[in-house]
PDB file of N, CA and C in Angstrom:
ATOM      1  N   MET A   1      -1.689-169.293  30.971  1.00 46.00           N
ATOM      2  CA  MET A   1      -2.273-170.509  30.456  1.00 46.00           C
ATOM      3  C   MET A   1      -1.586-171.710  31.107  1.00 46.00           C
ATOM      4  N   SER A   2      -2.363-172.641  31.530  1.00 56.00           N
ATOM      5  CA  SER A   2      -1.841-173.824  32.196  1.00 56.00           C
ATOM      6  C   SER A   2      -1.285-174.814  31.184  1.00 56.00           C
ATOM      7  N   LEU A   3      -0.154-175.435  31.515  1.00 59.00           N
ATOM      8  CA  LEU A   3       0.408-176.471  30.657  1.00 59.00           C
ATOM      9  C   LEU A   3      -0.479-177.709  30.629  1.00 59.00           C
ATOM     10  N   MET A   4      -1.251-177.903  31.660  1.00 59.00           N
ATOM     11  CA  MET A   4      -2.104-179.087  31.760  1.00 59.00           C
ATOM     12  C   MET A   4      -3.512-178.837  31.229  1.00 59.00           C
ATOM     13  N   GLN A   5      -3.746-177.719  30.603  1.00 61.00           N
ATOM     14  CA  GLN A   5      -5.085-177.340  30.167  1.00 61.00           C
ATOM     15  C   GLN A   5      -5.659-178.310  29.132  1.00 61.00           C
ATOM     16  N   ASN A   6      -4.899-178.680  28.132  1.00 64.00           N
ATOM     17  CA  ASN A   6      -5.395-179.542  27.057  1.00 64.00           C
ATOM     18  C   ASN A   6      -4.657-180.868  27.033  1.00 64.00           C
ATOM     19  N   THR A   7      -4.781-181.631  28.093  1.00 64.00           N
ATOM     20  CA  THR A   7      -4.044-182.888  28.184  1.00 64.00           C
ATOM     21  C   THR A   7      -4.898-184.109  27.887  1.00 64.00           C
ATOM     22  N   SER A   8      -6.126-183.923  27.499  1.00 66.00           N
ATOM     23  CA  SER A   8      -7.000-185.071  27.272  1.00 66.00           C
ATOM     24  C   SER A   8      -6.497-185.960  26.141  1.00 66.00           C
ATOM     25  N   ASN A   9      -5.722-185.419  25.203  1.00 75.00           N
ATOM     26  CA  ASN A   9      -5.233-186.226  24.086  1.00 75.00           C
ATOM     27  C   ASN A   9      -3.824-186.759  24.307  1.00 75.00           C
ATOM     28  N   ILE A  10      -3.248-186.588  25.490  1.00 79.00           N
ATOM     29  CA  ILE A  10      -1.921-187.116  25.802  1.00 79.00           C
ATOM     30  C   ILE A  10      -2.095-188.438  26.535  1.00 79.00           C
ATOM     31  N   LYS A  11      -1.417-189.480  26.031  1.00 86.00           N
ATOM     32  CA  LYS A  11      -1.575-190.816  26.594  1.00 86.00           C
ATOM     33  C   LYS A  11      -0.224-191.376  27.025  1.00 86.00           C
ATOM     34  N   LYS A  12      -0.232-192.079  28.128  1.00 88.00           N
ATOM     35  CA  LYS A  12       0.960-192.757  28.619  1.00 88.00           C
ATOM     36  C   LYS A  12       1.148-194.044  27.812  1.00 88.00           C
ATOM     37  N   THR A  13       2.356-194.279  27.350  1.00 90.00           N
ATOM     38  CA  THR A  13       2.653-195.500  26.592  1.00 90.00           C
ATOM     39  C   THR A  13       3.185-196.569  27.539  1.00 90.00           C
ATOM     40  N   SER A  14       3.421-197.741  27.006  1.00 92.00           N
ATOM     41  CA  SER A  14       3.997-198.820  27.824  1.00 92.00           C
ATOM     42  C   SER A  14       5.513-198.704  27.901  1.00 92.00           C
ATOM     43  N   GLN A  15       6.098-197.749  27.185  1.00 94.00           N
ATOM     44  CA  GLN A  15       7.542-197.564  27.177  1.00 94.00           C
ATOM     45  C   GLN A  15       7.991-196.727  28.370  1.00 94.00           C
ATOM     46  N   SER A  16       9.261-196.865  28.688  1.00 95.00           N
ATOM     47  CA  SER A  16       9.871-196.017  29.711  1.00 95.00           C
ATOM     48  C   SER A  16      11.309-195.724  29.295  1.00 95.00           C
ATOM     49  N   VAL A  17      11.866-194.669  29.854  1.00 97.00           N
ATOM     50  CA  VAL A  17      13.250-194.283  29.616  1.00 97.00           C
ATOM     51  C   VAL A  17      13.920-194.082  30.969  1.00 97.00           C
ATOM     52  N   TYR A  18      15.233-194.045  30.945  1.00 97.00           N
ATOM     53  CA  TYR A  18      16.006-193.813  32.164  1.00 97.00           C
ATOM     54  C   TYR A  18      16.591-192.412  32.078  1.00 97.00           C
ATOM     55  N   LEU A  19      16.196-191.553  32.982  1.00 97.00           N
ATOM     56  CA  LEU A  19      16.618-190.154  33.001  1.00 97.00           C
ATOM     57  C   LEU A  19      17.727-189.964  34.025  1.00 97.00           C
ATOM     58  N   ILE A  20      18.855-189.418  33.573  1.00 97.00           N
ATOM     59  CA  ILE A  20      19.976-189.093  34.469  1.00 97.00           C
ATOM     60  C   ILE A  20      20.035-187.581  34.611  1.00 97.00           C
ATOM     61  N   THR A  21      20.117-187.129  35.844  1.00 97.00           N
ATOM     62  CA  THR A  21      20.256-185.703  36.129  1.00 97.00           C
ATOM     63  C   THR A  21      21.596-185.474  36.816  1.00 97.00           C
ATOM     64  N   LEU A  22      22.382-184.563  36.277  1.00 97.00           N
ATOM     65  CA  LEU A  22      23.663-184.175  36.859  1.00 97.00           C
ATOM     66  C   LEU A  22      23.525-182.732  37.341  1.00 97.00           C
ATOM     67  N   VAL A  23      23.834-182.504  38.611  1.00 97.00           N
ATOM     68  CA  VAL A  23      23.808-181.155  39.180  1.00 97.00           C
ATOM     69  C   VAL A  23      25.171-180.881  39.793  1.00 97.00           C
ATOM     70  N   ARG A  24      25.805-179.768  39.381  1.00 96.00           N
ATOM     71  CA  ARG A  24      27.076-179.359  39.977  1.00 96.00           C
ATOM     72  C   ARG A  24      26.860-178.048  40.705  1.00 96.00           C
ATOM     73  N   ARG A  25      27.212-178.044  41.974  1.00 96.00           N
ATOM     74  CA  ARG A  25      27.146-176.823  42.777  1.00 96.00           C
ATOM     75  C   ARG A  25      28.564-176.420  43.138  1.00 96.00           C
ATOM     76  N   SER A  26      28.861-175.143  42.960  1.00 93.00           N
ATOM     77  CA  SER A  26      30.197-174.640  43.216  1.00 93.00           C
ATOM     78  C   SER A  26      30.086-173.285  43.894  1.00 93.00           C
ATOM     79  N   ALA A  27      31.018-173.006  44.778  1.00 87.00           N
ATOM     80  CA  ALA A  27      31.007-171.725  45.480  1.00 87.00           C
ATOM     81  C   ALA A  27      31.366-170.568  44.559  1.00 87.00           C
ATOM     82  N   ASP A  28      32.183-170.812  43.554  1.00 89.00           N
ATOM     83  CA  ASP A  28      32.659-169.712  42.712  1.00 89.00           C
ATOM     84  C   ASP A  28      32.127-169.726  41.274  1.00 89.00           C
ATOM     85  N   ARG A  29      31.218-170.651  40.961  1.00 90.00           N
ATOM     86  CA  ARG A  29      30.635-170.712  39.618  1.00 90.00           C
ATOM     87  C   ARG A  29      29.132-170.918  39.720  1.00 90.00           C
ATOM     88  N   PRO A  30      28.404-170.570  38.665  1.00 93.00           N
ATOM     89  CA  PRO A  30      26.953-170.821  38.680  1.00 93.00           C
ATOM     90  C   PRO A  30      26.649-172.316  38.727  1.00 93.00           C
ATOM     91  N   MET A  31      25.480-172.655  39.245  1.00 94.00           N
ATOM     92  CA  MET A  31      25.058-174.047  39.286  1.00 94.00           C
ATOM     93  C   MET A  31      24.907-174.567  37.857  1.00 94.00           C
ATOM     94  N   TYR A  32      25.308-175.811  37.637  1.00 96.00           N
ATOM     95  CA  TYR A  32      25.215-176.440  36.316  1.00 96.00           C
ATOM     96  C   TYR A  32      24.253-177.613  36.430  1.00 96.00           C
ATOM     97  N   LEU A  33      23.319-177.708  35.500  1.00 96.00           N
ATOM     98  CA  LEU A  33      22.329-178.770  35.485  1.00 96.00           C
ATOM     99  C   LEU A  33      22.299-179.389  34.092  1.00 96.00           C
ATOM    100  N   ASP A  34      22.292-180.711  34.026  1.00 96.00           N
ATOM    101  CA  ASP A  34      22.254-181.394  32.731  1.00 96.00           C
ATOM    102  C   ASP A  34      21.417-182.658  32.870  1.00 96.00           C
ATOM    103  N   HIS A  35      20.766-183.036  31.782  1.00 97.00           N
ATOM    104  CA  HIS A  35      19.970-184.260  31.741  1.00 97.00           C
ATOM    105  C   HIS A  35      20.445-185.123  30.579  1.00 97.00           C
ATOM    106  N   MET A  36      20.428-186.424  30.788  1.00 96.00           N
ATOM    107  CA  MET A  36      20.729-187.388  29.743  1.00 96.00           C
ATOM    108  C   MET A  36      19.649-188.460  29.788  1.00 96.00           C
ATOM    109  N   ILE A  37      19.217-188.939  28.640  1.00 96.00           N
ATOM    110  CA  ILE A  37      18.154-189.943  28.580  1.00 96.00           C
ATOM    111  C   ILE A  37      18.699-191.200  27.911  1.00 96.00           C
ATOM    112  N   TYR A  38      18.428-192.331  28.534  1.00 96.00           N
ATOM    113  CA  TYR A  38      18.842-193.629  27.999  1.00 96.00           C
ATOM    114  C   TYR A  38      17.616-194.510  27.829  1.00 96.00           C
ATOM    115  N   GLU A  39      17.708-195.452  26.888  1.00 95.00           N
ATOM    116  CA  GLU A  39      16.581-196.338  26.605  1.00 95.00           C
ATOM    117  C   GLU A  39      16.321-197.344  27.715  1.00 95.00           C
ATOM    118  N   SER A  40      17.344-197.675  28.499  1.00 95.00           N
ATOM    119  CA  SER A  40      17.162-198.662  29.561  1.00 95.00           C
ATOM    120  C   SER A  40      17.905-198.226  30.818  1.00 95.00           C
ATOM    121  N   ALA A  41      17.447-198.758  31.940  1.00 96.00           N
ATOM    122  CA  ALA A  41      18.111-198.462  33.216  1.00 96.00           C
ATOM    123  C   ALA A  41      19.523-199.022  33.221  1.00 96.00           C
ATOM    124  N   ALA A  42      19.717-200.201  32.633  1.00 96.00           N
ATOM    125  CA  ALA A  42      21.052-200.818  32.609  1.00 96.00           C
ATOM    126  C   ALA A  42      22.051-199.934  31.869  1.00 96.00           C
ATOM    127  N   ALA A  43      21.646-199.392  30.716  1.00 96.00           N
ATOM    128  CA  ALA A  43      22.549-198.530  29.943  1.00 96.00           C
ATOM    129  C   ALA A  43      22.829-197.230  30.698  1.00 96.00           C
ATOM    130  N   GLY A  44      21.824-196.661  31.316  1.00 96.00           N
ATOM    131  CA  GLY A  44      22.010-195.423  32.076  1.00 96.00           C
ATOM    132  C   GLY A  44      22.888-195.625  33.297  1.00 96.00           C
ATOM    133  N   GLN A  45      22.687-196.727  34.003  1.00 96.00           N
ATOM    134  CA  GLN A  45      23.509-197.007  35.180  1.00 96.00           C
ATOM    135  C   GLN A  45      24.957-197.287  34.799  1.00 96.00           C
ATOM    136  N   LYS A  46      25.163-197.931  33.656  1.00 96.00           N
ATOM    137  CA  LYS A  46      26.535-198.157  33.169  1.00 96.00           C
ATOM    138  C   LYS A  46      27.209-196.824  32.878  1.00 96.00           C
ATOM    139  N   PHE A  47      26.487-195.897  32.230  1.00 96.00           N
ATOM    140  CA  PHE A  47      27.036-194.564  31.956  1.00 96.00           C
ATOM    141  C   PHE A  47      27.371-193.842  33.261  1.00 96.00           C
ATOM    142  N   MET A  48      26.466-193.890  34.245  1.00 96.00           N
ATOM    143  CA  MET A  48      26.726-193.199  35.515  1.00 96.00           C
ATOM    144  C   MET A  48      27.936-193.788  36.227  1.00 96.00           C
ATOM    145  N   THR A  49      28.095-195.097  36.183  1.00 96.00           N
ATOM    146  CA  THR A  49      29.264-195.745  36.799  1.00 96.00           C
ATOM    147  C   THR A  49      30.550-195.259  36.143  1.00 96.00           C
ATOM    148  N   ASN A  50      30.560-195.207  34.804  1.00 96.00           N
ATOM    149  CA  ASN A  50      31.748-194.742  34.082  1.00 96.00           C
ATOM    150  C   ASN A  50      32.024-193.259  34.346  1.00 96.00           C
ATOM    151  N   LEU A  51      30.977-192.444  34.371  1.00 95.00           N
ATOM    152  CA  LEU A  51      31.150-191.013  34.627  1.00 95.00           C
ATOM    153  C   LEU A  51      31.657-190.767  36.053  1.00 95.00           C
ATOM    154  N   ALA A  52      31.091-191.471  37.027  1.00 96.00           N
ATOM    155  CA  ALA A  52      31.541-191.321  38.413  1.00 96.00           C
ATOM    156  C   ALA A  52      33.005-191.751  38.553  1.00 96.00           C
ATOM    157  N   ALA A  53      33.396-192.805  37.869  1.00 96.00           N
ATOM    158  CA  ALA A  53      34.792-193.262  37.907  1.00 96.00           C
ATOM    159  C   ALA A  53      35.722-192.210  37.307  1.00 96.00           C
ATOM    160  N   ALA A  54      35.279-191.553  36.233  1.00 96.00           N
ATOM    161  CA  ALA A  54      36.103-190.502  35.622  1.00 96.00           C
ATOM    162  C   ALA A  54      36.273-189.321  36.574  1.00 96.00           C
ATOM    163  N   PHE A  55      35.207-188.923  37.256  1.00 96.00           N
ATOM    164  CA  PHE A  55      35.319-187.845  38.241  1.00 96.00           C
ATOM    165  C   PHE A  55      36.221-188.263  39.401  1.00 96.00           C
ATOM    166  N   GLU A  56      36.127-189.523  39.806  1.00 96.00           N
ATOM    167  CA  GLU A  56      36.973-190.013  40.898  1.00 96.00           C
ATOM    168  C   GLU A  56      38.449-189.969  40.486  1.00 96.00           C
ATOM    169  N   ARG A  57      38.759-190.339  39.249  1.00 97.00           N
ATOM    170  CA  ARG A  57      40.142-190.256  38.761  1.00 97.00           C
ATOM    171  C   ARG A  57      40.625-188.805  38.704  1.00 97.00           C
ATOM    172  N   ALA A  58      39.686-187.867  38.551  1.00 96.00           N
ATOM    173  CA  ALA A  58      40.038-186.444  38.492  1.00 96.00           C
ATOM    174  C   ALA A  58      40.163-185.823  39.883  1.00 96.00           C
ATOM    175  N   GLY A  59      40.027-186.624  40.933  1.00 96.00           N
ATOM    176  CA  GLY A  59      40.257-186.125  42.279  1.00 96.00           C
ATOM    177  C   GLY A  59      39.012-185.933  43.130  1.00 96.00           C
ATOM    178  N   TYR A  60      37.855-186.284  42.627  1.00 96.00           N
ATOM    179  CA  TYR A  60      36.628-186.174  43.418  1.00 96.00           C
ATOM    180  C   TYR A  60      36.488-187.371  44.345  1.00 96.00           C
ATOM    181  N   ARG A  61      35.957-187.128  45.538  1.00 97.00           N
ATOM    182  CA  ARG A  61      35.635-188.213  46.460  1.00 97.00           C
ATOM    183  C   ARG A  61      34.257-188.750  46.089  1.00 97.00           C
ATOM    184  N   LEU A  62      34.141-190.057  45.979  1.00 96.00           N
ATOM    185  CA  LEU A  62      32.908-190.701  45.516  1.00 96.00           C
ATOM    186  C   LEU A  62      32.137-191.270  46.686  1.00 96.00           C
ATOM    187  N   ASN A  63      30.842-190.983  46.728  1.00 96.00           N
ATOM    188  CA  ASN A  63      29.931-191.588  47.690  1.00 96.00           C
ATOM    189  C   ASN A  63      28.774-192.152  46.876  1.00 96.00           C
ATOM    190  N   LYS A  64      28.745-193.474  46.735  1.00 94.00           N
ATOM    191  CA  LYS A  64      27.682-194.130  45.958  1.00 94.00           C
ATOM    192  C   LYS A  64      26.619-194.626  46.928  1.00 94.00           C
ATOM    193  N   ASP A  65      25.433-194.000  46.856  1.00 93.00           N
ATOM    194  CA  ASP A  65      24.336-194.415  47.724  1.00 93.00           C
ATOM    195  C   ASP A  65      23.734-195.732  47.233  1.00 93.00           C
ATOM    196  N   ASP A  66      23.487-195.827  45.937  1.00 94.00           N
ATOM    197  CA  ASP A  66      23.022-197.044  45.278  1.00 94.00           C
ATOM    198  C   ASP A  66      23.266-196.880  43.782  1.00 94.00           C
ATOM    199  N   ALA A  67      22.747-197.792  42.968  1.00 93.00           N
ATOM    200  CA  ALA A  67      23.024-197.752  41.527  1.00 93.00           C
ATOM    201  C   ALA A  67      22.427-196.521  40.851  1.00 93.00           C
ATOM    202  N   ASP A  68      21.503-195.836  41.523  1.00 96.00           N
ATOM    203  CA  ASP A  68      20.830-194.676  40.943  1.00 96.00           C
ATOM    204  C   ASP A  68      21.238-193.347  41.561  1.00 96.00           C
ATOM    205  N   HIS A  69      22.123-193.350  42.544  1.00 97.00           N
ATOM    206  CA  HIS A  69      22.475-192.106  43.243  1.00 97.00           C
ATOM    207  C   HIS A  69      23.966-192.065  43.581  1.00 97.00           C
ATOM    208  N   TYR A  70      24.639-191.044  43.045  1.00 97.00           N
ATOM    209  CA  TYR A  70      26.057-190.824  43.312  1.00 97.00           C
ATOM    210  C   TYR A  70      26.234-189.392  43.799  1.00 97.00           C
ATOM    211  N   GLN A  71      27.150-189.211  44.746  1.00 97.00           N
ATOM    212  CA  GLN A  71      27.546-187.876  45.179  1.00 97.00           C
ATOM    213  C   GLN A  71      29.059-187.802  45.096  1.00 97.00           C
ATOM    214  N   LEU A  72      29.548-186.724  44.482  1.00 97.00           N
ATOM    215  CA  LEU A  72      30.984-186.522  44.313  1.00 97.00           C
ATOM    216  C   LEU A  72      31.342-185.152  44.863  1.00 97.00           C
ATOM    217  N   ASP A  73      32.526-185.060  45.464  1.00 96.00           N
ATOM    218  CA  ASP A  73      32.933-183.810  46.103  1.00 96.00           C
ATOM    219  C   ASP A  73      34.448-183.694  46.008  1.00 96.00           C
ATOM    220  N   ASN A  74      34.932-182.515  45.610  1.00 95.00           N
ATOM    221  CA  ASN A  74      36.384-182.298  45.588  1.00 95.00           C
ATOM    222  C   ASN A  74      36.797-181.155  46.517  1.00 95.00           C
ATOM    223  N   GLY A  75      35.905-180.759  47.409  1.00 91.00           N
ATOM    224  CA  GLY A  75      36.193-179.661  48.326  1.00 91.00           C
ATOM    225  C   GLY A  75      35.657-178.336  47.829  1.00 91.00           C
ATOM    226  N   LEU A  76      35.606-178.130  46.527  1.00 92.00           N
ATOM    227  CA  LEU A  76      35.060-176.909  45.942  1.00 92.00           C
ATOM    228  C   LEU A  76      33.727-177.163  45.246  1.00 92.00           C
ATOM    229  N   ASP A  77      33.680-178.223  44.456  1.00 94.00           N
ATOM    230  CA  ASP A  77      32.472-178.568  43.709  1.00 94.00           C
ATOM    231  C   ASP A  77      31.802-179.782  44.336  1.00 94.00           C
ATOM    232  N   LYS A  78      30.470-179.770  44.304  1.00 96.00           N
ATOM    233  CA  LYS A  78      29.685-180.936  44.713  1.00 96.00           C
ATOM    234  C   LYS A  78      28.841-181.340  43.517  1.00 96.00           C
ATOM    235  N   ILE A  79      28.953-182.598  43.127  1.00 96.00           N
ATOM    236  CA  ILE A  79      28.226-183.111  41.976  1.00 96.00           C
ATOM    237  C   ILE A  79      27.299-184.221  42.443  1.00 96.00           C
ATOM    238  N   THR A  80      26.054-184.140  42.013  1.00 97.00           N
ATOM    239  CA  THR A  80      25.071-185.172  42.306  1.00 97.00           C
ATOM    240  C   THR A  80      24.618-185.788  40.984  1.00 97.00           C
ATOM    241  N   LEU A  81      24.680-187.103  40.897  1.00 97.00           N
ATOM    242  CA  LEU A  81      24.159-187.853  39.755  1.00 97.00           C
ATOM    243  C   LEU A  81      22.983-188.680  40.247  1.00 97.00           C
ATOM    244  N   THR A  82      21.842-188.512  39.606  1.00 97.00           N
ATOM    245  CA  THR A  82      20.641-189.241  40.003  1.00 97.00           C
ATOM    246  C   THR A  82      20.003-189.837  38.757  1.00 97.00           C
ATOM    247  N   GLY A  83      19.620-191.101  38.838  1.00 97.00           N
ATOM    248  CA  GLY A  83      18.945-191.758  37.736  1.00 97.00           C
ATOM    249  C   GLY A  83      17.586-192.262  38.174  1.00 97.00           C
ATOM    250  N   SER A  84      16.619-192.180  37.262  1.00 97.00           N
ATOM    251  CA  SER A  84      15.268-192.680  37.566  1.00 97.00           C
ATOM    252  C   SER A  84      14.556-193.080  36.275  1.00 97.00           C
ATOM    253  N   THR A  85      13.679-194.045  36.394  1.00 96.00           N
ATOM    254  CA  THR A  85      12.887-194.493  35.265  1.00 96.00           C
ATOM    255  C   THR A  85      11.679-193.573  35.126  1.00 96.00           C
ATOM    256  N   GLN A  86      11.437-193.110  33.897  1.00 95.00           N
ATOM    257  CA  GLN A  86      10.339-192.185  33.623  1.00 95.00           C
ATOM    258  C   GLN A  86       9.445-192.759  32.528  1.00 95.00           C
ATOM    259  N   SER A  87       8.185-192.461  32.613  1.00 93.00           N
ATOM    260  CA  SER A  87       7.217-192.896  31.597  1.00 93.00           C
ATOM    261  C   SER A  87       7.378-192.083  30.319  1.00 93.00           C
ATOM    262  N   VAL A  88       6.970-192.685  29.203  1.00 92.00           N
ATOM    263  CA  VAL A  88       6.973-192.007  27.907  1.00 92.00           C
ATOM    264  C   VAL A  88       5.510-191.746  27.541  1.00 92.00           C
ATOM    265  N   PHE A  89       5.222-190.534  27.064  1.00 88.00           N
ATOM    266  CA  PHE A  89       3.859-190.145  26.697  1.00 88.00           C
ATOM    267  C   PHE A  89       3.798-189.850  25.200  1.00 88.00           C
ATOM    268  N   GLU A  90       2.621-189.952  24.644  1.00 86.00           N
ATOM    269  CA  GLU A  90       2.394-189.579  23.246  1.00 86.00           C
ATOM    270  C   GLU A  90       1.118-188.765  23.156  1.00 86.00           C
ATOM    271  N   ASP A  91       1.021-187.969  22.113  1.00 78.00           N
ATOM    272  CA  ASP A  91      -0.212-187.201  21.951  1.00 78.00           C
ATOM    273  C   ASP A  91      -1.031-187.720  20.798  1.00 78.00           C
TER     274      ASP A  91
END
């Protein structure tokens, strides 16, 4: 059964949220994936800045592409933080 089969009653609202995705890849551990949702891009970007700073204090090398994309590496683990604005839907 298709997930999109009965979507006629799902409507896009005028609201949006900021979705943060954290992916950790490691040679000796399983991949870890996590999502966090914030009400605004400003709040989500502030969280990502603080989280990236904490990883940097823990010995990770920080590569900030822009306010929505961070890459961290400590030689064993690679962590990617990505933020994006997503639409909110209602049924």
